[in-house]
Short mmCIF file of C-alpha atoms and ligand atoms in Angstrom, two decimals:
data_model
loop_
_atom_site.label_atom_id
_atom_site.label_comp_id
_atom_site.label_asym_id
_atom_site.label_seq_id
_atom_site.Cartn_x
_atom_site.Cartn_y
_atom_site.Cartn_z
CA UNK A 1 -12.12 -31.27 -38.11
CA UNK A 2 -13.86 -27.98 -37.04
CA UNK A 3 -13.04 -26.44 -33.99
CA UNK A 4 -16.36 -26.62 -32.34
CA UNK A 5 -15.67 -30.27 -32.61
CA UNK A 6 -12.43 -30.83 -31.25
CA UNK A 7 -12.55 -31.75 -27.07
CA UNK A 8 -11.66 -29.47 -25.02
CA UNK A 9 -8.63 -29.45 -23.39
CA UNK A 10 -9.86 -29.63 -19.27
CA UNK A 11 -7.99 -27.41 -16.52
CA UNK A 12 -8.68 -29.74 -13.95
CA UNK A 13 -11.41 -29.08 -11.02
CA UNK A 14 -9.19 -28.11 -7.68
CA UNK A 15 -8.96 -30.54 -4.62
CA UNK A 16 -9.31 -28.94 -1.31
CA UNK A 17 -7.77 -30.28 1.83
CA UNK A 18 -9.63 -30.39 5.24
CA UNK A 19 -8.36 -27.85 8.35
CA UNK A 20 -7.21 -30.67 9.96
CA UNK A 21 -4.41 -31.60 7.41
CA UNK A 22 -4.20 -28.11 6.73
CA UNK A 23 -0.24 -27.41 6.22
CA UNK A 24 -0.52 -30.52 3.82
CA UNK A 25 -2.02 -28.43 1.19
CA UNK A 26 1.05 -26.30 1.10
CA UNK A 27 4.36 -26.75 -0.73
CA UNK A 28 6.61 -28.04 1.08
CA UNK A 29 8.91 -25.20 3.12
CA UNK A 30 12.19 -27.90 3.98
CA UNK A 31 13.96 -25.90 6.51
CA UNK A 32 12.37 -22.24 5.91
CA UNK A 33 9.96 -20.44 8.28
CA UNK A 34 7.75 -18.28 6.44
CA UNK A 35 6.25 -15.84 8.04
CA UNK A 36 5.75 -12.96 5.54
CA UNK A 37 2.00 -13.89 4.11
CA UNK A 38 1.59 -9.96 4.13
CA UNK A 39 3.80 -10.06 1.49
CA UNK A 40 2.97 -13.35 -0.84
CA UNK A 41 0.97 -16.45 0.50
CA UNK A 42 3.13 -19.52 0.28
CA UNK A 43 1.71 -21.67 -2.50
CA UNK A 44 -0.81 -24.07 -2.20
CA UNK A 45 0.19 -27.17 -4.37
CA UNK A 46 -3.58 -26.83 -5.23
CA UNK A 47 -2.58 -23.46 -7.06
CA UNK A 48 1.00 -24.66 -8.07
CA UNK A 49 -0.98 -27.73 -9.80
CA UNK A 50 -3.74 -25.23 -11.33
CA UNK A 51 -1.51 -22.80 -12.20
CA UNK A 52 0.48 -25.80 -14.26
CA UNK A 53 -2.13 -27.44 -15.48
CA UNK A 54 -3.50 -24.07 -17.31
CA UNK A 55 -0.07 -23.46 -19.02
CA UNK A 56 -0.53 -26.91 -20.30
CA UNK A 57 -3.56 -26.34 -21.42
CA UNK A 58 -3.20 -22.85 -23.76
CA UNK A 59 -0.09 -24.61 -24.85
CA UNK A 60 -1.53 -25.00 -28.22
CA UNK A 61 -3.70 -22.05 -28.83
CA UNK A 62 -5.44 -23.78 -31.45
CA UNK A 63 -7.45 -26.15 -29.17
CA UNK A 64 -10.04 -25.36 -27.04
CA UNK A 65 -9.75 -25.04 -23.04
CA UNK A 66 -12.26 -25.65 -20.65
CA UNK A 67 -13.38 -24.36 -18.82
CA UNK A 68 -13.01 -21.45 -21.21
CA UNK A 69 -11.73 -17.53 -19.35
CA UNK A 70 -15.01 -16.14 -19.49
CA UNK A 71 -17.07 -19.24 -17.45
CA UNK A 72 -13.70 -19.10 -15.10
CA UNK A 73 -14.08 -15.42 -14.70
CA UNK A 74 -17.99 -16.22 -13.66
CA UNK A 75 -17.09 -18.68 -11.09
CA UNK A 76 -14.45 -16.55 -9.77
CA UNK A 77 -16.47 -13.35 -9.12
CA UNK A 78 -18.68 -15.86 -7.78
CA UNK A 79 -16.58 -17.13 -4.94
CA UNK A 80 -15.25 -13.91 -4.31
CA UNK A 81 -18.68 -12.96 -3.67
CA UNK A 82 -19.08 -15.12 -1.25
CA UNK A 83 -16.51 -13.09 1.07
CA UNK A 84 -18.82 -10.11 0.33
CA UNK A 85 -22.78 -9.83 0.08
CA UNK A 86 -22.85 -13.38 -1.89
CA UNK A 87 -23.94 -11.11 -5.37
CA UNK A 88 -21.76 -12.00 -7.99
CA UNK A 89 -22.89 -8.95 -9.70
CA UNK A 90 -21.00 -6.90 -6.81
CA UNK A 91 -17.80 -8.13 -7.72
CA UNK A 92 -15.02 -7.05 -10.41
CA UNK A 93 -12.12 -8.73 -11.61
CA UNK A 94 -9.42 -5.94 -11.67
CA UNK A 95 -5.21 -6.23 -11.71
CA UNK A 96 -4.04 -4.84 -8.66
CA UNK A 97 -5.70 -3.36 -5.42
CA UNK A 98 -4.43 -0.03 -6.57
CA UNK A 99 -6.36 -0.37 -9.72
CA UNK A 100 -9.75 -0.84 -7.69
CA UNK A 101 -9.29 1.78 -5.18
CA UNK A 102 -8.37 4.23 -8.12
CA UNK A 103 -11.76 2.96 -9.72
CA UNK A 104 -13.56 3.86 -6.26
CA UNK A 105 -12.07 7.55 -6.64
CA UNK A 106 -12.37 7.88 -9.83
CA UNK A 107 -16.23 6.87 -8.91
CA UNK A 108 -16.79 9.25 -6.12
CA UNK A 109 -18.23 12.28 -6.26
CA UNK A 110 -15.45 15.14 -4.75
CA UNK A 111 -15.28 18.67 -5.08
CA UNK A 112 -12.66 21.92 -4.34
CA UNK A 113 -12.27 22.37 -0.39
CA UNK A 114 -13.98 18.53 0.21
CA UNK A 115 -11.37 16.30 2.22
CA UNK A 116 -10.27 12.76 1.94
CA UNK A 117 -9.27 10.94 5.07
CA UNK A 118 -6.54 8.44 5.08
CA UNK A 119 -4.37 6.42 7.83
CA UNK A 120 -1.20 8.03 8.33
CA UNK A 121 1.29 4.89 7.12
CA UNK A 122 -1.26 3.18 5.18
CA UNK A 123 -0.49 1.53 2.19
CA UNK A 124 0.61 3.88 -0.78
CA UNK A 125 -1.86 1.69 -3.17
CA UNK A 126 -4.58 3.24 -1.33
CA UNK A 127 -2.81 7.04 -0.86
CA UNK A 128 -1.51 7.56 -4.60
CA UNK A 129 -4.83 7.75 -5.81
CA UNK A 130 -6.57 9.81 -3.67
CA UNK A 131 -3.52 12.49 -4.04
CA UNK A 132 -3.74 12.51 -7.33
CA UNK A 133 -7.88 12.84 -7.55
CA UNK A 134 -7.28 15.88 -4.55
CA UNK A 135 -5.19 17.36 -7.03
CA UNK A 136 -7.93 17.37 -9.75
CA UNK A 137 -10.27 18.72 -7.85
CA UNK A 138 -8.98 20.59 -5.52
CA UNK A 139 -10.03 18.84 -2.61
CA UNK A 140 -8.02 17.77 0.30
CA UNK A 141 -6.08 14.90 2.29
CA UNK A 142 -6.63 14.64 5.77
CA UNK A 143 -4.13 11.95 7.47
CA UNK A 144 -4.97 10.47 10.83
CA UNK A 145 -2.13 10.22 13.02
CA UNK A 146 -2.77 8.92 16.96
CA UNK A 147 -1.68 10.63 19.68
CA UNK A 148 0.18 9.00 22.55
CA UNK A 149 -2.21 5.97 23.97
CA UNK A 150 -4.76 6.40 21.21
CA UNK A 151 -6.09 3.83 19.13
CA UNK A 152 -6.53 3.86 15.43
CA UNK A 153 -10.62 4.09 15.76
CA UNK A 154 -10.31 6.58 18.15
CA UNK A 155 -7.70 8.97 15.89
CA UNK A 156 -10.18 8.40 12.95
CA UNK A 157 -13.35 9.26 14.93
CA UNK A 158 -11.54 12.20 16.18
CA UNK A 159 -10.81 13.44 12.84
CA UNK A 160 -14.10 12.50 11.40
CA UNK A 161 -15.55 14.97 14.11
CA UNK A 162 -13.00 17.55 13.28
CA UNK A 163 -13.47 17.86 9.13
CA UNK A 164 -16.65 19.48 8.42
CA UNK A 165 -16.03 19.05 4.56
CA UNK A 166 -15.49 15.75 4.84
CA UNK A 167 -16.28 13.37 1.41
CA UNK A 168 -14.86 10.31 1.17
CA UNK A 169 -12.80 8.19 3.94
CA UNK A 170 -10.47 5.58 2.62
CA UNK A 171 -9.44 2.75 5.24
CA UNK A 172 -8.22 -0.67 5.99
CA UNK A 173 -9.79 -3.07 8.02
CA UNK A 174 -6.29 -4.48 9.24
CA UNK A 175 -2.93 -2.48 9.12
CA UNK A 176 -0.49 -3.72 6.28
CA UNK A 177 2.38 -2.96 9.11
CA UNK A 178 1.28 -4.04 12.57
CA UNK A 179 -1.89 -6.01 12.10
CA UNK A 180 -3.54 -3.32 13.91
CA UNK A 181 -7.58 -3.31 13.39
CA UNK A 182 -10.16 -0.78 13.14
CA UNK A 183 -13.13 -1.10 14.28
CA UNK A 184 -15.32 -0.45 11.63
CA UNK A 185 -19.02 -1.02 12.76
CA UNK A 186 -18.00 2.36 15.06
CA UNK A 187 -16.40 4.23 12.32
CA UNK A 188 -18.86 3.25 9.19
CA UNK A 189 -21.84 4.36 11.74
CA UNK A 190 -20.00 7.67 12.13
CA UNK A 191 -19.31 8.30 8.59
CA UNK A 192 -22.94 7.49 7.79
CA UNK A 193 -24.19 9.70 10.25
CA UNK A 194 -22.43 12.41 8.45
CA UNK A 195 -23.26 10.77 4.93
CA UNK A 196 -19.29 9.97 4.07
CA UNK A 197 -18.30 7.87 1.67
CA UNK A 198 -16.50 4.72 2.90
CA UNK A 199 -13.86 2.98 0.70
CA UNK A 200 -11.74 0.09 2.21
CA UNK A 201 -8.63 -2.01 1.40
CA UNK A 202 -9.06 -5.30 2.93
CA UNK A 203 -5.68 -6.45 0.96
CA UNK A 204 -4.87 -7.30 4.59
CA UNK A 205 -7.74 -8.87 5.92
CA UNK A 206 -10.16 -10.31 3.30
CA UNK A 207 -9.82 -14.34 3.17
CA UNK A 208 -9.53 -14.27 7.04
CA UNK A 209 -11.32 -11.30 9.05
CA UNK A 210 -14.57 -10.91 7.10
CA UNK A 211 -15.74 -7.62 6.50
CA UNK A 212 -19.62 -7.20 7.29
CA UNK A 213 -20.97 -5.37 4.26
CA UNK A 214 -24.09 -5.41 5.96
CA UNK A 215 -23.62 -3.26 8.62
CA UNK A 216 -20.78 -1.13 7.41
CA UNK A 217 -22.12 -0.88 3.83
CA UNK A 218 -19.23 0.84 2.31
CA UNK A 219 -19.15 2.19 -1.66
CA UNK A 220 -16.05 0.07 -2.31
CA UNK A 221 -13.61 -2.35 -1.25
CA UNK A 222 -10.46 -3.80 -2.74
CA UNK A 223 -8.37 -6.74 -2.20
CA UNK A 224 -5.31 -7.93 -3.52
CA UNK A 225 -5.52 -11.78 -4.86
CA UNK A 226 -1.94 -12.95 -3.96
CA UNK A 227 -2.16 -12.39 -0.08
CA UNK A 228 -4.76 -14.11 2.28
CA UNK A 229 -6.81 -14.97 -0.87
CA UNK A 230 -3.81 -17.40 -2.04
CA UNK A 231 -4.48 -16.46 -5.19
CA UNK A 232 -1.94 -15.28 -7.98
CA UNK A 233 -0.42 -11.79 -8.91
CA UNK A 234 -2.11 -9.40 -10.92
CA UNK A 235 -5.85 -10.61 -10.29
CA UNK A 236 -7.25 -8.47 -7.59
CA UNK A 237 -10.68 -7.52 -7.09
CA UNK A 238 -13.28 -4.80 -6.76
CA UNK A 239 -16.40 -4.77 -4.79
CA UNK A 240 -19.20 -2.09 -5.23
CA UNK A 241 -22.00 -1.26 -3.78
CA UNK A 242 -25.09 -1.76 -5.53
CA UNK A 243 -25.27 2.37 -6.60
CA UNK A 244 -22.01 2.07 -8.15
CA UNK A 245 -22.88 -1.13 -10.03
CA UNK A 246 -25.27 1.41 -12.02
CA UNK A 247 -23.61 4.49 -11.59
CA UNK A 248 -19.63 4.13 -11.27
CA UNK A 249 -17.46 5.48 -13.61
CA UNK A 250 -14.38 2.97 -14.87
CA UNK A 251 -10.83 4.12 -15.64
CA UNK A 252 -10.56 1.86 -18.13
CA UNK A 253 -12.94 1.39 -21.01
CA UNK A 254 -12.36 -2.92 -22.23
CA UNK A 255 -14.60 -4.50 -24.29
CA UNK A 256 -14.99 -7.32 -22.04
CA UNK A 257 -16.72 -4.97 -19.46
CA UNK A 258 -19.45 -4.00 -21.92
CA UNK A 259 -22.23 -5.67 -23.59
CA UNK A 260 -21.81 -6.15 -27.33
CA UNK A 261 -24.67 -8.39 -27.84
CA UNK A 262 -24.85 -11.64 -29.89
CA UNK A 263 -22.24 -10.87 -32.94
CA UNK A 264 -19.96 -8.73 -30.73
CA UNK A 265 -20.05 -5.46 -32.96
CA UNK A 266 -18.77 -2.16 -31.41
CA UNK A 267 -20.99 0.60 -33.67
CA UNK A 268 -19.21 4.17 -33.69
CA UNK A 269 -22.61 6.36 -32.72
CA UNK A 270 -23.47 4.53 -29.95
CA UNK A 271 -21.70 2.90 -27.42
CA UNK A 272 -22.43 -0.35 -25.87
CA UNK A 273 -23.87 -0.66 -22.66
CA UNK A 274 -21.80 -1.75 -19.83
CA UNK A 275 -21.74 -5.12 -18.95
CA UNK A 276 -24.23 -6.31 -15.75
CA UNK A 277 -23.11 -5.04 -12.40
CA UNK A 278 -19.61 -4.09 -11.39
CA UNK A 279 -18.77 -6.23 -14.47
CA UNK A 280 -18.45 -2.48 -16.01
CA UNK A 281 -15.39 -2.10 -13.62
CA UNK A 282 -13.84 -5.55 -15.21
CA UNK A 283 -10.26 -4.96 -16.70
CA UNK A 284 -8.65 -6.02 -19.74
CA UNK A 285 -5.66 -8.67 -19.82
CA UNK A 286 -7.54 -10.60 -17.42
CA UNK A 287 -8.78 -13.14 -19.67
CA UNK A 288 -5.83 -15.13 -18.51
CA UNK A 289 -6.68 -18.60 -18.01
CA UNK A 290 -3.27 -19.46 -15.56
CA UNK A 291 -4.12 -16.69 -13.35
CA UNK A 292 -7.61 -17.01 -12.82
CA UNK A 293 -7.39 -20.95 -12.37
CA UNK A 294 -4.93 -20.55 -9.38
CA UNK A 295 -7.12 -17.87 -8.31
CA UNK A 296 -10.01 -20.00 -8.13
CA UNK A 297 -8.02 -23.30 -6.96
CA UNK A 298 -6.78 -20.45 -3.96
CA UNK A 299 -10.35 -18.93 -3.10
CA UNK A 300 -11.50 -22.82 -3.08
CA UNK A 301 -9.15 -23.69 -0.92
CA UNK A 302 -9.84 -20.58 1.57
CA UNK A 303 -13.77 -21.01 1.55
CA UNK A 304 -13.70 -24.69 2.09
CA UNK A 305 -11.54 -23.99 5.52
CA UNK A 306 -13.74 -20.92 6.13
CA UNK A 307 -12.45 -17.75 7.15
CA UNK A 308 -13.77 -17.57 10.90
CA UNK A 309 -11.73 -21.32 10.99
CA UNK A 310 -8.41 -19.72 9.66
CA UNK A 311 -8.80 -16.68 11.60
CA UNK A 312 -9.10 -18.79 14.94
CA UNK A 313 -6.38 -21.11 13.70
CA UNK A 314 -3.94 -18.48 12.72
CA UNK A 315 -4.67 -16.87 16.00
CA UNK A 316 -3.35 -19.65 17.40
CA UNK A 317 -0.37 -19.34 16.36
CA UNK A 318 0.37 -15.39 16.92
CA UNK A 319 -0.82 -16.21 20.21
CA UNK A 320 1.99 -18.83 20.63
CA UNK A 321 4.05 -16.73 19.43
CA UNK A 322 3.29 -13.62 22.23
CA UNK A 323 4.19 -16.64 24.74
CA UNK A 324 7.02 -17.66 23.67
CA UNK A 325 8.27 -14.05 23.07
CA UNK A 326 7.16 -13.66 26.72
CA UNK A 327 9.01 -16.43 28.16
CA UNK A 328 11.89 -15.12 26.68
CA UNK A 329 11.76 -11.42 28.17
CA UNK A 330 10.99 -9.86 24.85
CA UNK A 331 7.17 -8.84 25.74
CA UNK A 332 8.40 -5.67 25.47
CA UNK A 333 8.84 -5.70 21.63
CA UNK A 334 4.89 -6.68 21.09
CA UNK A 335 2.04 -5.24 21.65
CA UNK A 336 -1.68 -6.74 21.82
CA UNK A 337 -4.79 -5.44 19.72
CA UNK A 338 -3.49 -6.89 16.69
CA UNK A 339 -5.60 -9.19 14.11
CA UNK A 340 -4.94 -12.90 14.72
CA UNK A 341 -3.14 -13.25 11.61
CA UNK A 342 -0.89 -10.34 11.42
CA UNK A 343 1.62 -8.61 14.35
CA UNK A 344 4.68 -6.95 14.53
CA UNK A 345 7.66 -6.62 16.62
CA UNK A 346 9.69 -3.16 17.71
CA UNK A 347 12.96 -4.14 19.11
CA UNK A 348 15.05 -0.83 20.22
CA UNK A 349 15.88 1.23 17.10
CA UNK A 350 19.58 0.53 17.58
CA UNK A 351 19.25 -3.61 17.26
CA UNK A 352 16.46 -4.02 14.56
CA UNK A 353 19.08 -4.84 11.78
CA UNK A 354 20.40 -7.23 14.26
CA UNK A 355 17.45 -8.99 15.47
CA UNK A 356 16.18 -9.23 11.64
CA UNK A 357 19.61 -10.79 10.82
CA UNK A 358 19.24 -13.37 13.82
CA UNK A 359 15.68 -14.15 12.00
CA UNK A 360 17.50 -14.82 8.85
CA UNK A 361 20.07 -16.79 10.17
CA UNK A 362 17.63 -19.12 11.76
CA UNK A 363 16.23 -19.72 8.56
CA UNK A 364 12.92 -16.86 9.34
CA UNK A 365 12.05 -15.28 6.76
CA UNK A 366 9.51 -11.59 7.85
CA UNK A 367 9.57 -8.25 6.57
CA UNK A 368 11.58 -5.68 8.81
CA UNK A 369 10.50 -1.58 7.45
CA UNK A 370 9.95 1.42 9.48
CA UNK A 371 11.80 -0.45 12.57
CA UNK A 372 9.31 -3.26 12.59
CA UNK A 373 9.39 -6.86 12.35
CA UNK A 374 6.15 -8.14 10.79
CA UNK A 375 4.69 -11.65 11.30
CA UNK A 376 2.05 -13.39 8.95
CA UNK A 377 1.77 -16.66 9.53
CA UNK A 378 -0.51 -19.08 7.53
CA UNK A 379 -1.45 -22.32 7.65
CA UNK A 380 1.47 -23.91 6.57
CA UNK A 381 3.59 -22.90 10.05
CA UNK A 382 2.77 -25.56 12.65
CA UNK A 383 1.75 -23.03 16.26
CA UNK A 384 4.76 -25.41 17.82
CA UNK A 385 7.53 -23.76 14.90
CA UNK A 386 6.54 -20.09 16.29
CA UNK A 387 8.70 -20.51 19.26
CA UNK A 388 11.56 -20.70 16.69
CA UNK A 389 11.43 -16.96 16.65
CA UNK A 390 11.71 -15.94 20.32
CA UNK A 391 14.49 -18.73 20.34
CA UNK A 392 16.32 -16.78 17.41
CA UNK A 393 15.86 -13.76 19.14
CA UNK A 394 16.64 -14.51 22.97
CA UNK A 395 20.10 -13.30 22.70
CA UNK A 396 18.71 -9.26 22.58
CA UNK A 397 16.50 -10.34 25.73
C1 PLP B 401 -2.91 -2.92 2.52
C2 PLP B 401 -2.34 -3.26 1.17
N1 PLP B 401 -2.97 -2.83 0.08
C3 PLP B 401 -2.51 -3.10 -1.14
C4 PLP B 401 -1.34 -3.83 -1.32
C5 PLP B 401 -0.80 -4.12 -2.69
O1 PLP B 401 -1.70 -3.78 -3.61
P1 PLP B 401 -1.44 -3.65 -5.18
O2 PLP B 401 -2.24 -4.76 -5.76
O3 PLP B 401 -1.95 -2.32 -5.50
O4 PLP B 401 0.03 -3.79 -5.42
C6 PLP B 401 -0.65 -4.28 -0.21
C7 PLP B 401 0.60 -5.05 -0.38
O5 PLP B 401 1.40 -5.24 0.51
C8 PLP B 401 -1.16 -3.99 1.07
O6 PLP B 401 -0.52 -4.40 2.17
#
């Protein structure tokens, strides 16, 4: 029998599960309150099953799979699109939100004496590379840091006033440690003004805040798949703007990111053209069917609840949390302004390993660094289970 007429071996089409039943889609927790989202979405069985189902299926190499990495790849960059400008052709398909933002600067124009701005604290997957692209050009890092009673906006507008060579500014939408937002229809009008490039990691927000590409029209943004997406490890993505869909340069040259026309030959003397769109920004390795079908079965899953929905939802529960944390005296330790999904705590210095052993003990599991307690929620944590925290925690009141 020839290959082409052998079936193909199906990777089943993900179910989703209405809001209402919403912590049903998860895997079941037993005992354990997980709060650390930031860190690793809990599992939808809808991924688990995906993510099974594909191992089955390249089992035996041999066989054919459908649907096959490249149409999976499609309908991926598709639904990520969705949580952009809706063009497919905007998105790439890259390993880690590190790789993409190192794309961006490796992208961006930046010369001796030009600065880069950057949070103070932000995450190093969106630092590293703009030290090390400074360093090859000569070109500068200038890191916001707020002053007493300052917001982040505020410290960022101030230094965007204060840089006169300023090139390129790198930013979140939500902080990785507190949850704190920016307010980026302020800042992206102030960068513009002064034609700045804007770059964003939305690792921390993209699946429930949406960005508005619209309005802010940055060059780049990253995400990270395994977070709010509830996707899988090492499939991230990349969205560029439609100049650097034509224009950017890659770091990585992959034959799956250019066009090689009908019999796929690579001639020496002249290179083939890059693949449509930011598909020229596509990585290798990625033709993994496991990870992109629990990256699809994850994004499904996220779009069907809608991010405004799981935003409000998750709200909900942070909220409960800030009253119960209230009742208990500890009001103290929080502090408002934070994105629905995403807060932290700061006992006193001396009882943080303390008050994260209490969490553990009750079964809590959040990730304490730089003093802080940090709580992610998602859908799987009933708003009723949040007071289990300020219960764990009374004791310090
Ligand atoms: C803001 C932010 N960016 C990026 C990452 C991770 O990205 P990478 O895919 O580069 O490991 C994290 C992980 O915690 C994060 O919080």
């Amino acid at each position: 029998m020839s290959q082409a007429a052998l079936p193909a071996t199906p990777i089943p089409h993900p179910a989703t599960v209405p809001l209402a039943r919403a912590a049903d889609a998860f895997v079941m927790q037993g005992d354990a309150l997980y709060l650390d989202c930031a860190a690793q979405a809990p599992q939808l069985r809808s991924v688990h099953a995906a993510g099974m189902a594909a191992l089955e299926a390249v089992a035996r190499p041999w066989q054919r799979v459908s649907p096959t990495p490249p149409e999976q790849r499609e309908t991926l960059r598709a639904l990520l699109s969705q949580l952009f400008d809706g063009e497919a052709d905007g998105v790439a398909l890259v390993p880690s939100a590190a790789f993409g933002l190192a794309t961006a600067a490796n992208s961006l124009p930046l010369e001796a004496g030009d600065a880069v701005l950057v949070l103070d604290g932000q995450f190093p997957s969106n630092l590293l590379c703009w030290q090390r692209r400074c360093a090859d050009t000569g070109a500068h890092l200038r890191g916001v840091s707020r002053e007493s009673g300052q917001d982040w906006t505020d410290a960022v507008l101030a230094a965007v006033a204060d840089e006169p060579r300023l090139r390129i500014a790198s930013l979140p939408q939500v902080r990785w440690d507190d949850g704190a937002v920016l307010d980026l229809d302020r800042i992206s009008a102030a960068l513009r003004e002064r034609d700045v490039a804007l770059v964003l990691d939305l690792s921390q927000s993209l699946g429930v805040v949406a960005p508005d590409i619209g309005r802010w029209q940055p060059d780049f943004a990253a995400s990270v798949g395994y977070k709010w997406l509830l996707g899988a490890r090492g499939l991230a993505c990349l969205w560029a703007a439609p100049r650097w869909r034509e224009g950017g340069r890659p770091i990585e040259h992959h034959w799956i990111a250019h066009d090689s026309g009908p019999d796929w030959r690579f001639a020496v003397h002249s290179p083939a053209p890059f693949a449509a769109g930011a598909r020229r920004f596509d990585t290798g390795g990625l033709d993994d069917p496991i990870r992109l079908a629990m990256a699809i079965a994850g994004l499904g899953q996220v779009l069907a609840w809608e991010p405004p929905n799981i935003a409000a939802a998750l709200g909900e529960r942070t909220g409960a949390l800030h009253d119960a944390l209230d009742a208990a005296g500890l009001s103290a330790w929080t502090s408002r302004g934070h994105a629905p999904h995403l807060m932290a705590l700061e006992p006193p210095s001396a009882i943080v390993a303390a008050a994260d052993a209490a969490l553990r003990g009750a079964g809590i599991h959040c990730t304490c660094r730089h003093g802080r307690l940090r709580i992610a929620p998602h859908l799987q944590v009933a708003t009723g289970d949040m007071a289990r925290v300020a219960d764990a925690l009374s004791r310090f009141a």
